[in-house]
Amino acid sequence: MSGIVGMVNADKAPVDRELLARMTGYMTFRGPDVQRVWAEGSVGFGHTLLRTTDESAREYQPLTLDNQVWIVADARVDDRSSLIARLRDRGEEVSLDTPDPNLILHAYRVWGIDCLDRLLGDFAFAIWDSREQHLFCARDHFGVKPFFYSHLGKEFAFSNTLNCLRLHPSVSDRLNDLAIADFLLFGYNQEVDTSAFADIQRLPAAHRLIWTAENLQVERYWTLPTDGYIRYKKDEEYVEHFLELMRLAVGDRLRTDKVSVYMSGGLDSTSITAIAKEILTETYPSYDLRAYTTVFDRSLPDEERYYSSLVAEHLEIPIHYQIADDFELCQGWEDIDGATPEPTLLSLVRHNREQHQTPKSRVVLSGEGGDGVFHCQGAYYYGKYLLQTGKLATLVSDWMKYWKSHGRFPQPGIRARVKEWLGMPSWKPSYPRWLSLGLEKQLDLATRWENSYKKDQSIHPFRPEAYQAMEATVWPYLFEGNDAGMISSPIEVRYPYFDRRSIEFLFSIPVIPWIMFKELVRVSMKGKLPELVRSRPKTPATGNALNVKLREQKMEWVERFDPISRLYLYIDCGSIPTLCGITAQSSEAWIDLRPASLNYWLKQLASVHPKSTKEVQYECNG
């Protein structure tokens, strides 16, 4: 993930080039290949390049085509051939190996801010248009790429790296108390447009931002459709279309001959691995594809080693096991280089960073998102939709076809609906009693907690559960957890299941049989995966690794942390329950670990301003 940063002054004051160079140099861990700065008058961009695709060998940022419009981007553009054809039809001179940022700039030149209607992929970018005197910024449809900004008086600054923005002297360390409270309550900030710092905002997924000297406008440019309805005469057509879309999704995220996959023994990541193997074999004379699997060999019942090894053997690819049994909870908190950008559960930080340092490639594929897009609690909503729209014959036909192929009727999901009608959430943890009473009263946290577990009104006519799952605020948080800004490694994790084309297709096809139990994936993977994996049912986790660690006597030091004075603004430390030892059996220990995590983060805030020693090339006009 390349690093981007920029500044613009509404009062026409010249950009502080030394500051811009320092902020750019800070992001060298994101982009170790090339670091460059461009500044002209009151506007300046910085970029650190991480080459991850074949086309990026020619990438050169900050970029302009005419010395009037400039772009800085962390972007991967998908469906490049279609976009290139459209651009050529409009007279733009682009080639098949044109780098992705160039394509975005050409698209902007043709369609202006409406270019977002033609862009697919994962991106965070900013375009300065000197003719219009505006800054145009955008974040991709699902928020895979982060984008932060600060608007303070006459100064506007942005970056895809939160801690980079904190280097700006106008950005204070004043905290956003609601974001801190959300971390303590839920584990992450529930507000998609704020950060843990009062002066730093997030651009939400599928949003664009337009800045001028007089105005700042943020608006949504895309929403997951709810009106899709696809019906084919033959079952094979669903499978063929799905495989075509998944090949596009995986292929667009490859574009290099050296790739890793975070592969469990489940269906989502293994299906992506199988498709990646096919595409790489067709594209390159030689390639390096390898799998990485986290396993428990002793602490928990865990079958991931067995099932993932079947896939690796079937696909004839190397597999590396990351053994989690010996990972020490919270080990090395004091050795982590600088604070994480925002509060996070410290039991995860070192493990995540070590996991991302293991792969030998810059591109890593993940199966994350498969459970969300195929989320289904039965056939109730689908059946209701067909009845309400007068499609009784379709409903009967779908049920009978399912019975013929599976020997049973599909589960209607009545139990879940009854709980929904009675207002009974399926599960929610206990409200944390160690919150500061002052903070709790000031922000009305008890009400916020209760409201968070109320189900939103159904939006999608026959797949409301999946729609809510894919629109959940947790996804950008999870993406940022794998982002270089968090893990401090030049690795880009890519998510083929978060592809707009395939998601829109899956939200349009019959739930029976294709969505239930991921039937469409299972059928499409016939012959591509071992039968034991292809037919493996979805199984819940058989234990809690955190609780296993906390029950070990040697871990008692975890809860004997030394609270700093600032922590008492948020926590009643005397109310934190016992976490460790044989008597600590709580399944919610991960919640009660948050106060210690916040304490560590608050102590480390001052360490995230290292002085850059990197040489940055200037390209300055005027």
XYZ file of C-alpha atoms in Angstrom:
622
model
C 0.000 0.000 0.000
C 1.682 3.161 -1.172
C 1.665 6.202 1.087
C -0.106 9.418 0.122
C -0.150 12.831 1.794
C -1.155 16.320 0.728
C -1.762 19.857 1.924
C -3.587 22.874 0.530
C -3.945 26.359 2.047
C -7.117 28.351 1.500
C -5.314 31.661 2.092
C -2.870 30.940 -0.776
C 0.055 30.729 1.638
C 2.889 28.584 0.234
C 2.975 24.980 1.368
C 5.633 24.205 3.976
C 7.834 22.035 1.766
C 10.034 20.883 4.621
C 6.994 19.676 6.550
C 5.598 17.958 3.451
C 8.925 16.191 2.899
C 9.017 15.079 6.549
C 5.457 13.732 6.393
C 6.257 11.917 3.155
C 9.443 10.462 4.600
C 7.523 9.156 7.603
C 5.576 6.831 5.264
C 8.640 5.106 3.803
C 7.550 1.893 5.553
C 4.498 1.955 3.267
C 6.373 2.604 0.059
C 10.071 1.716 0.179
C 10.626 1.885 -3.598
C 10.423 5.621 -4.377
C 9.586 8.712 -2.305
C 8.693 11.944 -4.088
C 7.197 15.328 -3.323
C 5.555 17.897 -5.590
C 4.678 21.413 -4.453
C 3.332 24.399 -6.316
C 2.279 27.505 -4.423
C -0.375 26.682 -1.851
C -0.715 22.996 -2.835
C 1.607 20.046 -2.279
C 1.492 16.246 -2.569
C 3.799 13.497 -1.300
C 3.961 9.847 -2.323
C 5.863 6.734 -1.271
C 5.631 3.942 -3.828
C 5.081 0.245 -3.182
C 5.194 -1.654 -6.462
C 2.666 -4.499 -6.380
C 1.550 -4.961 -10.006
C 3.282 -5.457 -13.332
C 2.091 -2.025 -14.474
C 3.483 -0.243 -11.408
C 6.998 -0.604 -12.828
C 6.138 2.542 -14.832
C 4.331 4.330 -12.002
C 5.494 7.839 -11.164
C 3.742 9.993 -8.532
C 2.708 12.694 -7.799
C 1.493 12.738 -11.386
C 0.178 15.224 -13.929
C -0.765 14.940 -17.594
C -0.897 18.647 -18.363
C 0.667 20.556 -15.422
C -2.826 21.715 -14.453
C -4.341 18.647 -12.788
C -2.294 16.531 -10.335
C -3.043 13.243 -8.618
C -1.616 11.294 -5.718
C -3.109 7.859 -5.174
C -2.897 4.526 -3.450
C -4.938 2.632 -5.992
C -5.531 -0.613 -7.805
C -7.928 -0.188 -10.737
C -9.907 -3.283 -11.735
C -11.541 -4.161 -15.050
C -8.781 -2.176 -16.720
C -9.535 -3.370 -20.264
C -13.097 -2.004 -20.176
C -11.963 1.326 -18.732
C -9.151 1.623 -21.270
C -11.611 0.961 -24.122
C -13.945 3.695 -22.864
C -11.087 6.141 -22.494
C -9.836 5.408 -25.990
C -13.342 5.971 -27.337
C -13.175 9.434 -25.761
C -9.855 10.226 -27.408
C -7.520 9.511 -24.477
C -4.146 8.000 -25.326
C -3.797 5.049 -22.948
C -2.124 1.686 -23.390
C -2.712 -1.706 -21.803
C 0.255 -1.165 -19.470
C -0.720 2.353 -18.363
C -0.321 2.553 -14.552
C -3.472 2.718 -12.446
C -3.078 6.341 -11.183
C -2.707 7.481 -14.797
C -5.980 5.760 -15.693
C -7.758 7.553 -12.855
C -6.392 10.893 -14.013
C -7.451 10.194 -17.616
C -10.911 9.234 -16.333
C -11.141 12.479 -14.372
C -10.127 14.432 -17.466
C -13.014 12.841 -19.390
C -15.796 12.605 -16.780
C -14.755 14.902 -13.935
C -15.898 13.840 -10.481
C -18.344 11.419 -12.113
C -15.351 9.268 -13.036
C -16.175 7.316 -9.877
C -19.130 5.811 -11.745
C -16.604 4.128 -14.078
C -13.972 3.042 -11.540
C -13.706 -0.387 -9.940
C -11.086 -1.524 -7.467
C -9.581 -0.431 -4.169
C -8.422 3.163 -4.046
C -7.795 6.281 -2.022
C -6.775 9.306 -4.054
C -6.724 13.093 -4.233
C -6.781 15.228 -7.379
C -5.879 18.910 -7.404
C -7.515 20.770 -10.283
C -5.864 24.182 -10.653
C -8.460 25.222 -13.244
C -11.392 24.628 -10.891
C -9.326 25.453 -7.787
C -10.685 22.433 -5.991
C -9.359 19.268 -4.388
C -11.270 16.097 -5.263
C -10.738 13.051 -3.009
C -12.349 9.604 -2.960
C -12.300 6.290 -1.137
C -13.268 2.940 -2.677
C -16.675 1.286 -2.426
C -15.949 -0.885 0.628
C -13.283 1.170 2.402
C -10.395 -1.217 1.785
C -8.009 1.723 1.385
C -7.976 4.201 4.288
C -8.277 7.981 3.874
C -7.918 10.515 6.696
C -8.107 14.283 6.599
C -7.901 17.332 8.820
C -9.705 20.618 8.101
C -8.522 23.316 10.476
C -9.301 26.883 9.513
C -7.443 27.778 6.325
C -5.440 24.540 6.298
C -6.519 21.220 4.805
C -4.342 18.102 4.996
C -4.962 14.467 4.078
C -3.185 11.104 4.102
C -3.922 7.406 4.041
C -1.795 7.126 7.198
C -3.332 8.505 10.377
C -0.063 8.976 12.252
C 1.356 10.876 9.289
C -1.312 13.550 9.763
C -0.344 13.867 13.402
C 3.011 15.245 12.271
C 1.235 18.383 11.073
C 1.716 21.124 13.711
C -1.909 22.295 13.440
C -3.228 18.817 14.303
C -3.505 18.474 18.065
C -3.393 15.314 20.178
C -6.830 16.089 21.618
C -8.770 12.838 21.735
C -12.260 12.132 20.476
C -13.885 10.806 23.655
C -16.746 9.128 21.811
C -14.310 7.134 19.661
C -12.402 6.073 22.788
C -15.672 5.060 24.449
C -16.630 3.058 21.365
C -13.352 1.163 21.568
C -14.072 0.300 25.184
C -17.662 -0.723 24.437
C -17.352 -2.422 21.056
C -13.651 -2.794 20.264
C -13.677 -0.218 17.455
C -15.073 3.206 16.560
C -18.695 2.937 15.409
C -18.644 6.325 13.652
C -17.393 5.847 10.085
C -16.395 9.503 9.631
C -14.291 10.147 12.741
C -11.068 8.886 14.317
C -9.679 8.625 17.841
C -8.371 12.190 17.427
C -10.693 15.179 17.461
C -8.797 16.951 14.656
C -8.620 13.965 12.266
C -11.634 12.743 10.296
C -12.195 9.659 8.146
C -13.586 9.730 4.652
C -16.138 6.893 4.779
C -16.222 4.090 2.245
C -17.965 4.932 -1.068
C -17.674 8.668 -0.361
C -16.024 11.544 -2.161
C -14.797 14.838 -0.803
C -14.566 18.161 -2.633
C -12.611 20.995 -1.008
C -12.503 24.597 -2.127
C -11.285 27.697 -0.297
C -14.905 28.438 0.626
C -16.441 25.012 1.195
C -15.942 21.355 2.139
C -18.439 18.838 0.791
C -18.557 15.100 1.599
C -21.097 12.923 -0.181
C -21.803 9.290 -0.928
C -21.322 8.217 -4.541
C -22.412 4.544 -4.389
C -24.708 2.314 -2.349
C -25.078 -1.446 -2.576
C -28.125 -1.959 -4.849
C -31.287 -3.609 -3.564
C -33.177 -4.069 -6.829
C -31.142 -6.770 -8.556
C -33.080 -9.750 -9.886
C -31.301 -12.343 -12.047
C -32.954 -15.582 -13.197
C -31.428 -18.085 -15.632
C -33.134 -21.017 -17.318
C -30.285 -23.437 -16.576
C -28.464 -23.991 -13.286
C -25.146 -24.174 -15.108
C -25.510 -20.523 -16.061
C -25.374 -19.415 -12.404
C -22.209 -21.429 -11.863
C -20.584 -20.192 -15.055
C -21.402 -16.559 -14.295
C -20.151 -16.846 -10.719
C -16.891 -18.463 -11.801
C -16.405 -15.799 -14.464
C -16.873 -13.030 -11.890
C -14.633 -14.696 -9.320
C -11.899 -15.155 -11.918
C -12.161 -11.450 -12.698
C -12.078 -10.555 -8.997
C -9.069 -12.754 -8.238
C -7.275 -11.957 -11.487
C -7.577 -8.208 -10.984
C -6.031 -8.646 -7.539
C -3.084 -10.680 -8.809
C -1.280 -8.874 -11.655
C 2.038 -10.146 -10.337
C 3.791 -13.528 -10.348
C 4.548 -13.607 -6.617
C 1.513 -13.980 -4.371
C 0.650 -15.326 -0.930
C -2.722 -16.406 0.460
C -3.924 -16.392 4.045
C -5.576 -19.782 3.703
C -7.541 -21.583 6.372
C -9.134 -24.957 5.773
C -12.499 -23.350 5.022
C -14.260 -22.813 1.729
C -13.711 -19.072 1.173
C -9.929 -18.796 1.235
C -9.358 -22.187 -0.406
C -11.651 -21.326 -3.334
C -9.684 -18.119 -3.885
C -6.430 -20.073 -3.763
C -7.682 -22.567 -6.346
C -8.750 -19.801 -8.732
C -5.468 -17.926 -8.204
C -3.532 -21.077 -9.093
C -5.496 -21.435 -12.343
C -4.949 -17.811 -13.377
C -1.253 -17.748 -12.520
C -0.705 -20.974 -14.478
C -2.403 -19.424 -17.514
C -0.613 -16.077 -17.232
C 3.000 -16.696 -16.231
C 5.577 -19.290 -17.332
C 6.659 -19.511 -13.690
C 5.246 -18.052 -10.509
C 5.409 -18.200 -6.725
C 2.097 -18.968 -4.984
C 2.207 -20.069 -1.371
C -0.272 -20.419 1.468
C 0.009 -19.316 5.104
C -2.193 -20.945 7.720
C -2.502 -20.134 11.414
C -3.028 -23.294 13.471
C -3.391 -24.456 17.051
C -1.702 -27.787 17.632
C -2.183 -28.121 21.404
C -4.250 -25.365 23.020
C -7.502 -25.875 21.127
C -9.236 -28.526 19.033
C -8.284 -27.330 15.563
C -8.643 -29.048 12.187
C -7.242 -26.226 10.041
C -3.860 -27.909 9.609
C -5.494 -31.055 8.268
C -7.909 -29.423 5.819
C -5.479 -26.758 4.591
C -2.830 -29.423 3.967
C -5.310 -31.313 1.769
C -5.763 -28.191 -0.361
C -2.052 -27.420 -0.572
C -1.339 -30.994 -1.665
C -4.195 -30.939 -4.182
C -3.026 -27.635 -5.698
C 0.657 -28.535 -5.390
C 1.640 -25.322 -3.639
C 3.864 -24.822 -0.569
C 2.132 -24.105 2.727
C 3.602 -22.481 5.838
C 2.050 -22.986 9.250
C 2.023 -20.179 11.782
C 1.653 -21.988 15.106
C -0.364 -19.914 17.547
C -0.002 -22.112 20.648
C 3.257 -20.528 21.729
C 2.178 -16.975 21.109
C 2.330 -15.129 24.432
C -0.615 -12.878 25.146
C 0.523 -9.241 25.276
C 4.148 -10.304 25.054
C 6.364 -7.468 23.910
C 3.921 -4.592 24.394
C 6.835 -2.418 25.407
C 8.865 -3.433 22.334
C 6.292 -2.468 19.703
C 7.710 0.393 17.644
C 5.373 3.292 18.396
C 1.689 3.298 19.151
C -0.902 1.806 16.875
C -2.784 4.584 15.084
C -5.841 4.063 17.280
C -6.614 1.950 20.343
C -6.732 -1.767 19.658
C -6.680 -4.960 21.675
C -2.988 -5.382 22.392
C -3.248 -9.147 22.444
C -3.577 -8.853 18.670
C -0.948 -6.264 17.772
C 2.259 -8.282 17.934
C 0.554 -11.382 16.506
C -0.831 -9.393 13.549
C 2.486 -7.714 12.848
C 4.420 -10.967 12.995
C 1.837 -12.675 10.783
C 2.172 -10.011 8.092
C 5.960 -10.101 8.224
C 6.035 -13.809 7.357
C 4.876 -13.759 3.701
C 7.675 -13.257 1.182
C 5.457 -11.455 -1.317
C 3.995 -7.964 -1.295
C 0.526 -9.121 -2.371
C -1.521 -11.326 -0.044
C -5.012 -12.611 -0.828
C -7.605 -13.115 1.890
C -10.906 -14.975 1.936
C -12.473 -12.381 4.232
C -15.968 -11.397 3.136
C -17.246 -14.772 2.006
C -19.249 -15.300 5.185
C -20.749 -11.831 4.849
C -21.882 -11.951 1.237
C -23.291 -15.482 1.673
C -24.836 -14.739 5.078
C -28.221 -16.441 5.271
C -30.356 -17.476 8.232
C -32.848 -19.484 6.219
C -35.245 -19.072 3.330
C -37.848 -16.968 5.151
C -37.191 -13.571 3.565
C -36.697 -15.047 0.115
C -39.957 -16.969 0.322
C -41.785 -13.914 1.657
C -40.461 -11.809 -1.223
C -41.583 -14.308 -3.857
C -45.057 -14.532 -2.337
C -45.419 -10.756 -2.100
C -44.379 -10.312 -5.712
C -46.740 -12.977 -7.011
C -44.054 -15.547 -7.821
C -45.608 -18.556 -6.073
C -44.659 -20.863 -8.927
C -41.019 -19.809 -8.645
C -41.072 -20.473 -4.901
C -42.526 -23.957 -5.331
C -40.087 -24.760 -8.132
C -37.068 -23.622 -6.077
C -38.135 -25.648 -3.039
C -38.741 -28.795 -5.102
C -35.395 -28.495 -6.890
C -33.674 -28.150 -3.515
C -35.489 -31.216 -2.203
C -34.481 -33.271 -5.249
C -30.797 -32.355 -4.983
C -30.434 -32.375 -1.181
C -33.094 -34.839 -0.025
C -34.658 -32.245 2.270
C -36.409 -28.902 2.115
C -34.415 -25.729 2.813
C -34.447 -24.411 6.354
C -36.989 -21.577 6.617
C -35.228 -19.875 9.538
C -38.407 -19.521 11.595
C -36.577 -19.635 14.942
C -34.481 -16.591 14.039
C -37.598 -14.754 12.856
C -39.460 -15.485 16.111
C -36.579 -14.029 18.106
C -36.627 -11.022 15.809
C -40.391 -10.498 16.256
C -39.998 -10.740 20.037
C -37.130 -8.244 19.987
C -34.694 -10.841 21.302
C -31.097 -10.405 20.084
C -29.402 -13.710 19.372
C -26.537 -12.804 21.680
C -24.851 -9.792 23.172
C -22.089 -9.499 25.754
C -22.517 -7.973 29.179
C -22.294 -4.219 29.497
C -18.842 -3.313 30.883
C -19.192 -2.042 34.455
C -15.716 -0.526 34.678
C -16.518 2.528 32.550
C -16.036 5.905 34.215
C -19.392 7.144 35.493
C -18.584 10.653 34.290
C -17.865 9.467 30.760
C -20.880 7.177 30.798
C -23.213 10.012 31.774
C -21.653 12.596 29.465
C -22.032 10.415 26.357
C -25.086 8.390 27.453
C -23.170 5.192 26.783
C -25.791 2.824 28.197
C -28.279 3.988 25.556
C -25.602 3.806 22.853
C -24.868 0.233 23.906
C -28.521 -0.837 23.746
C -29.130 0.870 20.401
C -26.150 -0.855 18.838
C -27.806 -4.257 19.282
C -31.117 -3.242 17.759
C -31.588 -4.550 14.263
C -32.027 -1.997 11.521
C -35.146 -2.105 9.421
C -34.824 -4.536 6.532
C -33.433 -2.806 3.441
C -32.903 -5.596 0.931
C -36.173 -7.315 -0.082
C -34.942 -10.913 0.158
C -31.411 -10.773 1.639
C -31.600 -8.305 4.556
C -29.194 -10.253 6.781
C -26.433 -10.238 4.176
C -27.089 -6.609 3.283
C -26.649 -5.560 6.899
C -23.575 -7.759 7.189
C -21.905 -6.160 4.159
C -22.850 -2.631 5.239
C -21.547 -3.160 8.787
C -19.205 -0.492 10.147
C -16.732 -3.154 11.223
C -15.337 -3.791 7.731
C -13.181 -0.653 7.304
C -11.879 -1.299 10.825
C -10.856 -4.843 9.848
C -9.272 -3.635 6.616
C -7.292 -1.017 8.506
C -6.160 -3.736 10.912
C -4.339 -5.324 7.961
C -3.185 -2.005 6.539
C 0.462 -0.965 6.535
C -0.427 1.918 8.849
C -1.209 -0.671 11.521
C 1.215 -3.507 10.762
C 4.189 -1.354 9.646
C 5.056 -3.774 6.830
C 5.023 -3.120 3.053
C 2.341 -5.720 2.336
C -0.979 -5.223 0.579
C -3.813 -7.549 1.587
C -6.480 -7.937 -1.095
C -10.014 -9.282 -0.720
C -11.552 -10.907 -3.829
C -14.915 -11.409 -2.122
C -15.157 -7.629 -1.745
C -15.609 -7.118 -5.464
C -18.504 -4.946 -6.587
C -19.274 -7.066 -9.634
C -19.590 -10.382 -7.793
C -21.386 -8.871 -4.795
C -24.045 -7.253 -6.978
C -24.503 -10.597 -8.741
C -24.820 -12.556 -5.483
C -27.424 -10.098 -4.192
C -29.552 -10.700 -7.299
C -29.733 -14.492 -7.666
C -32.110 -16.980 -5.973
C -31.351 -17.687 -2.324
C -32.601 -21.244 -2.857
C -30.357 -23.065 -3.520
C -27.371 -20.892 -4.414
C -26.856 -18.798 -1.290
C -27.807 -21.286 1.407
C -24.734 -23.018 2.841
C -22.673 -21.366 0.066
C -24.091 -23.798 -2.452
C -22.832 -21.769 -5.394
C -19.235 -21.909 -4.160
C -19.461 -25.621 -3.423
C -20.810 -26.469 -6.874
C -18.358 -24.196 -8.678
C -15.395 -25.732 -6.820
C -16.181 -29.287 -7.873
C -12.918 -30.786 -9.131
C -10.972 -27.695 -8.074
C -10.799 -28.541 -4.354
C -10.563 -31.848 -2.459
C -14.025 -33.272 -1.780
C -13.490 -33.246 1.991
C -12.912 -29.485 1.856
C -15.560 -28.731 -0.758
C -18.262 -30.480 1.269
C -16.972 -29.424 4.682
C -19.789 -27.784 6.687
C -19.306 -24.398 8.290
C -18.296 -25.072 11.892
C -18.035 -22.605 14.771
C -14.816 -22.139 16.685
C -14.271 -24.893 19.237
C -12.578 -22.739 21.849
C -11.291 -19.352 22.839
C -7.528 -18.935 22.568
C -7.561 -15.784 24.671
C -9.274 -17.538 27.571
C -6.843 -20.442 27.349
C -3.933 -18.039 27.706
C -5.528 -16.077 30.528
C -6.130 -19.224 32.564
C -2.403 -19.857 32.642
C -0.946 -18.813 35.998
C 2.043 -17.092 34.375
C -0.247 -14.574 32.703
C -1.435 -12.896 35.910
C 0.890 -9.951 35.282
C -1.433 -8.864 32.446
C -3.996 -7.391 34.827
C -1.441 -5.766 37.137
C -0.769 -2.855 34.800
C 0.067 0.587 36.168
C -2.741 2.986 35.149
C -1.661 6.420 33.992
C -3.672 9.395 35.203
C -5.321 9.939 31.812
C -6.882 6.483 31.957
C -9.108 7.502 34.894
C -11.023 9.818 32.557
C -12.381 6.659 30.916
C -12.037 3.797 33.393
C -12.973 2.951 36.970
C -9.938 0.718 37.428
C -11.209 -0.755 40.700
C -14.143 -2.352 38.874
C -12.119 -4.362 36.365
C -12.749 -8.079 37.102
C -10.056 -10.691 37.538
C -8.799 -11.750 34.153
C -6.224 -14.442 34.853
C -5.912 -17.722 36.667
C -7.881 -20.920 36.763
C -10.983 -19.206 38.197
C -11.231 -16.695 35.345
C -13.618 -18.482 33.011
C -15.373 -15.503 31.446
C -16.064 -15.807 27.748
C -15.891 -12.010 27.650
C -12.312 -11.605 28.810
C -11.484 -9.912 25.523
C -13.769 -7.038 26.603
C -12.157 -6.736 30.030
C -8.723 -6.579 28.402
C -9.592 -3.261 26.724
C -8.763 -0.998 29.698
C -5.182 -2.357 29.804
C -4.945 -1.962 26.037
C -6.133 1.641 26.218
C -3.667 2.347 29.029
C -0.788 1.099 26.899
C -1.934 3.100 23.881
C -2.206 6.317 25.896
C 1.329 5.799 27.217
C 2.705 5.310 23.730
C 1.096 8.284 21.968
C 4.174 10.476 22.247
C 6.343 7.960 20.370
C 4.746 8.232 16.922
C 6.624 11.288 15.670
C 9.993 9.876 14.537
C 12.179 12.325 12.637
C 12.522 11.267 9.023
C 16.047 10.761 7.761
C 14.984 9.780 4.249
C 15.998 11.861 1.250
C 12.923 13.025 -0.653
C 13.165 14.213 -4.240
C 11.486 17.583 -4.855
C 9.671 18.566 -7.998
C 8.610 22.158 -7.416
C 7.059 24.594 -9.862
C 7.020 28.358 -9.406
